[in-house]
């Protein structure tokens, strides 16, 4: 396995060890601490200095790491890479146990984001997330991370004999067709509070102390490098953990520069970013302002720092589909392993403009990194991402980019082995600008 393949394998390992946004942030914290970053808390007084490396988290599903620059912050500004920790999935509802004809037990779920539903059928699944339990402080319950490291769930398909037109297309009802089965009911199985009792064993806490859970389903099968020449990455959650991993790798290797380097990992992008830990909240603005205040800067200094800043909004991009090239623009059709994609949309669903695109193009040219451009077909609407949402809070120059991929929002997505090194090197080059 060569260096580029090892970097892709590191991504696959990171994704497999991060089955929920809580685990994404927990693993990111561990990597930052290992590389000399100090954790700050939003509720406590900060002491920071030039050249220092720090990070802070919100809800333990978003994280903001930064390296304080040596220059005057009002003149050198911030260099920001933004990504997100969440992916489309299914969340467990309260009191989830549902008995079917006294023979099967399944869990009640709701859809999170926009998954391609059919890809979740007939796959070994498990559960991961956060559990809140009784504590001494009524305003601060204790929390535990949970990852049930066994394939305990499956969402079974109907056989073709019961649905002869299935291959002509089938409508899947999220409440009827997408509920996962966990067990056969027998005399030995106590179905009452089954999930709570399972979690109780995992975290060694009495069932009666478990108050609430925030658990999502995930594909238990680990990703892999595939293709005749080992050129593809096949994994869940590439959108957007590939960008999280690239940004994390880049910032831990970044030197101290005049500008303050920032990695912003938001949550809830898949459901609109309108949460206290999402890009639509003032969380990033507040953190950047707090950095300036602690460095004895005033309001005008902070505003100057914003106008001297630049952000790369890093979210995955659509590659030319081999079976449906007609779905793409006739000219701007990104190819897997041909480099990062600059995403452009005239109606401002992406923040890219001629100025910010030129910045990213110069970064790539300087580092000898190939790059591509994506524009939707003129008769098709595309999705938005972090950049245009965060622009509602911070008027920072910004470009939307990402690695090209197939099957975005499938339980199993595909991207390029070479592309992961390309995007990591591009973000590293950005952080090294002095």
PDB file of C-alpha atoms in Angstrom, residues 70-178:
ATOM      1  CA  UNK A  70       1.644  35.888  14.924  1.00  0.00           C
ATOM      2  CA  UNK A  71       0.289  38.896  13.032  1.00  0.00           C
ATOM      3  CA  UNK A  72      -2.207  41.532  14.104  1.00  0.00           C
ATOM      4  CA  UNK A  73      -5.518  39.748  13.790  1.00  0.00           C
ATOM      5  CA  UNK A  74      -7.241  42.832  12.386  1.00  0.00           C
ATOM      6  CA  UNK A  75      -4.733  42.835   9.511  1.00  0.00           C
ATOM      7  CA  UNK A  76      -4.026  39.129   8.997  1.00  0.00           C
ATOM      8  CA  UNK A  77      -7.539  37.809   9.675  1.00  0.00           C
ATOM      9  CA  UNK A  78      -8.625  34.176   9.764  1.00  0.00           C
ATOM     10  CA  UNK A  79      -8.100  31.347   7.281  1.00  0.00           C
ATOM     11  CA  UNK A  80     -11.056  29.017   7.788  1.00  0.00           C
ATOM     12  CA  UNK A  81     -11.875  25.529   6.520  1.00  0.00           C
ATOM     13  CA  UNK A  82     -15.483  24.470   7.201  1.00  0.00           C
ATOM     14  CA  UNK A  83     -16.971  20.954   7.028  1.00  0.00           C
ATOM     15  CA  UNK A  84     -19.768  19.062   8.790  1.00  0.00           C
ATOM     16  CA  UNK A  85     -19.991  16.066  11.111  1.00  0.00           C
ATOM     17  CA  UNK A  86     -23.461  14.741  10.280  1.00  0.00           C
ATOM     18  CA  UNK A  87     -24.698  12.389   7.556  1.00  0.00           C
ATOM     19  CA  UNK A  88     -28.167  11.205   6.465  1.00  0.00           C
ATOM     20  CA  UNK A  89     -29.419   8.387   8.643  1.00  0.00           C
ATOM     21  CA  UNK A  90     -32.286   7.230  10.859  1.00  0.00           C
ATOM     22  CA  UNK A  91     -32.759   8.269  14.485  1.00  0.00           C
ATOM     23  CA  UNK A  92     -34.298   6.184  17.235  1.00  0.00           C
ATOM     24  CA  UNK A  93     -37.618   7.499  18.554  1.00  0.00           C
ATOM     25  CA  UNK A  94     -38.557   7.417  22.265  1.00  0.00           C
ATOM     26  CA  UNK A  95     -39.914   4.068  23.517  1.00  0.00           C
ATOM     27  CA  UNK A  96     -38.898   2.491  20.208  1.00  0.00           C
ATOM     28  CA  UNK A  97     -39.826  -1.167  20.746  1.00  0.00           C
ATOM     29  CA  UNK A  98     -42.579  -2.369  18.380  1.00  0.00           C
ATOM     30  CA  UNK A  99     -43.851  -5.954  18.469  1.00  0.00           C
ATOM     31  CA  UNK A 100     -44.939  -7.541  15.178  1.00  0.00           C
ATOM     32  CA  UNK A 101     -47.504 -10.352  15.584  1.00  0.00           C
ATOM     33  CA  UNK A 102     -45.768 -11.292  18.851  1.00  0.00           C
ATOM     34  CA  UNK A 103     -42.969 -12.779  16.753  1.00  0.00           C
ATOM     35  CA  UNK A 104     -40.556 -10.009  15.755  1.00  0.00           C
ATOM     36  CA  UNK A 105     -39.315  -6.933  17.556  1.00  0.00           C
ATOM     37  CA  UNK A 106     -38.397  -3.805  15.604  1.00  0.00           C
ATOM     38  CA  UNK A 107     -37.405  -0.256  16.542  1.00  0.00           C
ATOM     39  CA  UNK A 108     -39.357   2.871  15.700  1.00  0.00           C
ATOM     40  CA  UNK A 109     -37.233   5.413  13.825  1.00  0.00           C
ATOM     41  CA  UNK A 110     -37.463   8.707  11.984  1.00  0.00           C
ATOM     42  CA  UNK A 111     -35.438   9.836   8.995  1.00  0.00           C
ATOM     43  CA  UNK A 112     -32.566  12.272   9.514  1.00  0.00           C
ATOM     44  CA  UNK A 113     -31.717  14.304   6.430  1.00  0.00           C
ATOM     45  CA  UNK A 114     -32.222  12.881   2.954  1.00  0.00           C
ATOM     46  CA  UNK A 115     -30.862   9.323   2.734  1.00  0.00           C
ATOM     47  CA  UNK A 116     -31.377   7.198  -0.370  1.00  0.00           C
ATOM     48  CA  UNK A 117     -33.805   4.880   1.402  1.00  0.00           C
ATOM     49  CA  UNK A 118     -33.406   1.761  -0.728  1.00  0.00           C
ATOM     50  CA  UNK A 119     -29.680   1.549   0.034  1.00  0.00           C
ATOM     51  CA  UNK A 120     -30.453   0.910   3.714  1.00  0.00           C
ATOM     52  CA  UNK A 121     -32.373  -2.294   3.012  1.00  0.00           C
ATOM     53  CA  UNK A 122     -30.928  -5.749   3.723  1.00  0.00           C
ATOM     54  CA  UNK A 123     -27.709  -4.456   5.281  1.00  0.00           C
ATOM     55  CA  UNK A 124     -26.244  -5.273   8.714  1.00  0.00           C
ATOM     56  CA  UNK A 125     -26.838  -2.166  10.829  1.00  0.00           C
ATOM     57  CA  UNK A 126     -26.022  -0.977  14.316  1.00  0.00           C
ATOM     58  CA  UNK A 127     -26.595   1.994  16.640  1.00  0.00           C
ATOM     59  CA  UNK A 128     -24.357   4.771  17.957  1.00  0.00           C
ATOM     60  CA  UNK A 129     -24.686   8.170  19.589  1.00  0.00           C
ATOM     61  CA  UNK A 130     -25.078   9.843  22.968  1.00  0.00           C
ATOM     62  CA  UNK A 131     -26.964   8.784  26.088  1.00  0.00           C
ATOM     63  CA  UNK A 132     -27.971  11.269  28.795  1.00  0.00           C
ATOM     64  CA  UNK A 133     -28.260   9.896  32.337  1.00  0.00           C
ATOM     65  CA  UNK A 134     -29.212  11.180  35.739  1.00  0.00           C
ATOM     66  CA  UNK A 135     -26.605  13.371  37.458  1.00  0.00           C
ATOM     67  CA  UNK A 136     -26.341  15.511  40.578  1.00  0.00           C
ATOM     68  CA  UNK A 137     -26.786  18.802  38.696  1.00  0.00           C
ATOM     69  CA  UNK A 138     -30.324  19.091  37.297  1.00  0.00           C
ATOM     70  CA  UNK A 139     -29.163  21.425  34.529  1.00  0.00           C
ATOM     71  CA  UNK A 140     -26.265  19.194  33.479  1.00  0.00           C
ATOM     72  CA  UNK A 141     -27.096  15.493  33.070  1.00  0.00           C
ATOM     73  CA  UNK A 142     -24.191  13.116  32.630  1.00  0.00           C
ATOM     74  CA  UNK A 143     -23.513  11.843  29.120  1.00  0.00           C
ATOM     75  CA  UNK A 144     -22.008   8.701  27.646  1.00  0.00           C
ATOM     76  CA  UNK A 145     -21.000   7.814  24.098  1.00  0.00           C
ATOM     77  CA  UNK A 146     -22.468   4.547  22.874  1.00  0.00           C
ATOM     78  CA  UNK A 147     -21.447   2.406  19.940  1.00  0.00           C
ATOM     79  CA  UNK A 148     -22.982  -1.049  19.881  1.00  0.00           C
ATOM     80  CA  UNK A 149     -20.222  -2.794  17.983  1.00  0.00           C
ATOM     81  CA  UNK A 150     -22.354  -5.611  16.668  1.00  0.00           C
ATOM     82  CA  UNK A 151     -24.703  -5.882  13.675  1.00  0.00           C
ATOM     83  CA  UNK A 152     -27.941  -5.924  15.682  1.00  0.00           C
ATOM     84  CA  UNK A 153     -30.396  -4.558  13.099  1.00  0.00           C
ATOM     85  CA  UNK A 154     -31.652  -5.156   9.562  1.00  0.00           C
ATOM     86  CA  UNK A 155     -34.360  -3.514   7.432  1.00  0.00           C
ATOM     87  CA  UNK A 156     -35.697  -6.369   5.291  1.00  0.00           C
ATOM     88  CA  UNK A 157     -36.853  -5.879   1.720  1.00  0.00           C
ATOM     89  CA  UNK A 158     -40.033  -7.385   0.336  1.00  0.00           C
ATOM     90  CA  UNK A 159     -39.323 -10.406  -1.900  1.00  0.00           C
ATOM     91  CA  UNK A 160     -39.965  -9.837  -5.578  1.00  0.00           C
ATOM     92  CA  UNK A 161     -42.782 -12.420  -5.350  1.00  0.00           C
ATOM     93  CA  UNK A 162     -44.767  -9.947  -3.198  1.00  0.00           C
ATOM     94  CA  UNK A 163     -43.913  -6.963  -5.392  1.00  0.00           C
ATOM     95  CA  UNK A 164     -43.534  -8.000  -9.019  1.00  0.00           C
ATOM     96  CA  UNK A 165     -42.994  -4.404 -10.200  1.00  0.00           C
ATOM     97  CA  UNK A 166     -40.168  -3.670  -7.751  1.00  0.00           C
ATOM     98  CA  UNK A 167     -37.607  -3.334 -10.546  1.00  0.00           C
ATOM     99  CA  UNK A 168     -39.767  -0.707 -12.210  1.00  0.00           C
ATOM    100  CA  UNK A 169     -39.372   1.518  -9.170  1.00  0.00           C
ATOM    101  CA  UNK A 170     -40.865   1.311  -5.698  1.00  0.00           C
ATOM    102  CA  UNK A 171     -42.102   3.898  -3.212  1.00  0.00           C
ATOM    103  CA  UNK A 172     -40.730   3.351   0.306  1.00  0.00           C
ATOM    104  CA  UNK A 173     -42.817   4.660   3.183  1.00  0.00           C
ATOM    105  CA  UNK A 174     -40.509   5.871   5.959  1.00  0.00           C
ATOM    106  CA  UNK A 175     -42.885   4.763   8.741  1.00  0.00           C
ATOM    107  CA  UNK A 176     -43.823   1.422   7.195  1.00  0.00           C
ATOM    108  CA  UNK A 177     -40.923   0.145   5.108  1.00  0.00           C
ATOM    109  CA  UNK A 178     -37.877   1.546   6.923  1.00  0.00           C
TER     110      UNK A 178
END
